[in-house]
């Protein structure tokens, strides 16, 4: 792309300041900047001007969850189906580890965070240990796909290699890199990371399957005979991965997606709740939940929209391949974004200072044909680490690990 073409592209979105340092750059840096401008999809910036518009939802109705008593009553049968499916190599795991973990505030990938008290216990280690439980039960390795981003790929691979994948078989581990999107300040102007680089951030966890497909790994999964992908977040250290009972219940239900979830601990708890939207499975974010929905009761006299998702989904590969190219809503999210100030110094803000643009995995549920919400015991399976202290923190996750007999 030439300088003039770059200028025109930026002008269309009011971002000419990106070229402010152009004349001072070396030839190589000029080329790098022009390439980045060419390569970056600036149309995401259109969402900035719509950030205050209300999201219009379709008709919302309850989608009942399979609850603990029903799961317990059918556990043997579900386990048998699940373990057979895993033994047959039809289930793989997908770890979403491309996020920046800005709330936790560590410069390293979140999975490298050590939650140990008397010994080293890394988040990645906890997840691999949990997956190893299933490997032992099934007597077979489970393929593990790991999504990283440009910002943390080398550190993630380097760390896992150095730790010998915490005992996992590296032949069953496959990495792929997600895409990036520009990050903007409060006025919608793209931050600069350096004079020759726009500041970009991972574009959310919703693009995981298209990134996996672009890397050739969806085709590879198909070739390997994989039929189900269990997608999960890096930050829940009690996460059960490729859980045979969950797999069995989803397979037997005939639904195309299984979604693990917990009963909300308060009507206003900040988790998305599962529902039907215009007859399709969907998730209403906590800030979209109206008082009317919050107070709607089911036939048991319990809140009808009380089942919060925990980012642990089982997707049917065939359906993912069909929906891969469908457009997903783009969300604008307030975050802490490091940037270069007018003196050329890097600033690492203490509180949110701008916006990132993200697609979200929860929006994939709405593209699916059907979904089985599957209840899990909160204290046994949900210990997310978003912050250092307080709610959903290193502290709360440590307490839950200890409660579950995990040595730290
Ligand atoms: P979060 O929504 O907690 O985002 O991610 P985050 O970026 O990790 O953390 P904060 O908000 O900056 O503190 C939920 C899951 O989705 C993954 C994360 O790695 C985590 O497993 N994720 C998030 C991605 O893989 N890519 C992204 O672009 C965003």
mmCIF file of C-alpha atoms and ligand atoms in Angstrom, residues 95-104 110 147 178 202-205 232-235 311 335 356 358 386, ligand 1:
data_model
loop_
_atom_site.group_PDB
_atom_site.id
_atom_site.type_symbol
_atom_site.label_atom_id
_atom_site.label_comp_id
_atom_site.label_asym_id
_atom_site.label_seq_id
_atom_site.Cartn_x
_atom_site.Cartn_y
_atom_site.Cartn_z
ATOM 1 C CA UNK A 95 -8.397 -23.743 25.180
ATOM 2 C CA UNK A 96 -9.119 -20.059 24.582
ATOM 3 C CA UNK A 97 -5.945 -18.403 25.793
ATOM 4 C CA UNK A 98 -5.652 -15.394 23.521
ATOM 5 C CA UNK A 99 -6.962 -12.838 26.028
ATOM 6 C CA UNK A 100 -4.824 -10.125 27.557
ATOM 7 C CA UNK A 101 -5.989 -10.654 31.144
ATOM 8 C CA UNK A 102 -5.795 -6.914 31.752
ATOM 9 C CA UNK A 103 -7.752 -7.120 35.001
ATOM 10 C CA UNK A 104 -5.238 -9.548 36.459
ATOM 11 C CA UNK A 110 -2.739 -15.639 32.134
ATOM 12 C CA UNK A 147 -5.666 -20.411 20.815
ATOM 13 C CA UNK A 178 -6.312 -15.466 16.691
ATOM 14 C CA UNK A 202 -6.900 -9.711 20.320
ATOM 15 C CA UNK A 203 -10.328 -9.443 18.665
ATOM 16 C CA UNK A 204 -12.285 -11.368 21.300
ATOM 17 C CA UNK A 205 -12.904 -15.062 21.856
ATOM 18 C CA UNK A 232 -13.203 -23.488 27.503
ATOM 19 C CA UNK A 233 -11.615 -20.432 29.097
ATOM 20 C CA UNK A 234 -8.104 -20.308 30.466
ATOM 21 C CA UNK A 235 -9.100 -18.677 33.710
ATOM 22 C CA UNK A 311 -17.574 -20.542 29.180
ATOM 23 C CA UNK A 335 -10.395 -1.865 28.795
ATOM 24 C CA UNK A 356 -11.383 -2.747 22.208
ATOM 25 C CA UNK A 358 -14.458 -8.087 20.299
ATOM 26 C CA UNK A 386 -10.300 -12.364 36.521
HETATM 27 P P1 LIG B 1 -12.045 -12.464 29.265
HETATM 28 O O1 LIG B 1 -13.330 -11.966 28.761
HETATM 29 O O2 LIG B 1 -11.898 -12.636 30.726
HETATM 30 O O3 LIG B 1 -10.905 -11.478 28.700
HETATM 31 O O4 LIG B 1 -11.706 -13.809 28.518
HETATM 32 P P2 LIG B 1 -9.361 -11.334 28.994
HETATM 33 O O5 LIG B 1 -8.803 -10.546 27.866
HETATM 34 O O6 LIG B 1 -8.686 -12.660 29.219
HETATM 35 O O7 LIG B 1 -9.251 -10.562 30.363
HETATM 36 P P3 LIG B 1 -9.499 -9.007 30.724
HETATM 37 O O8 LIG B 1 -10.947 -8.748 30.440
HETATM 38 O O9 LIG B 1 -8.593 -8.209 29.831
HETATM 39 O O10 LIG B 1 -9.148 -8.925 32.162
HETATM 40 C C1 LIG B 1 -12.419 -15.001 28.702
HETATM 41 C C2 LIG B 1 -11.653 -16.095 27.972
HETATM 42 O O11 LIG B 1 -11.562 -15.806 26.586
HETATM 43 C C3 LIG B 1 -10.204 -15.764 26.187
HETATM 44 C C4 LIG B 1 -9.417 -15.482 27.445
HETATM 45 O O12 LIG B 1 -8.068 -15.900 27.287
HETATM 46 C C5 LIG B 1 -10.210 -16.291 28.451
HETATM 47 O O13 LIG B 1 -9.899 -17.648 28.363
HETATM 48 N N1 LIG B 1 -10.041 -14.690 25.182
HETATM 49 C C6 LIG B 1 -10.500 -13.444 25.425
HETATM 50 C C7 LIG B 1 -9.395 -15.000 24.013
HETATM 51 O O14 LIG B 1 -8.945 -16.159 23.804
HETATM 52 N N2 LIG B 1 -9.242 -14.008 23.089
HETATM 53 C C8 LIG B 1 -9.698 -12.749 23.293
HETATM 54 O O15 LIG B 1 -9.528 -11.896 22.396
HETATM 55 C C9 LIG B 1 -10.354 -12.465 24.490
#
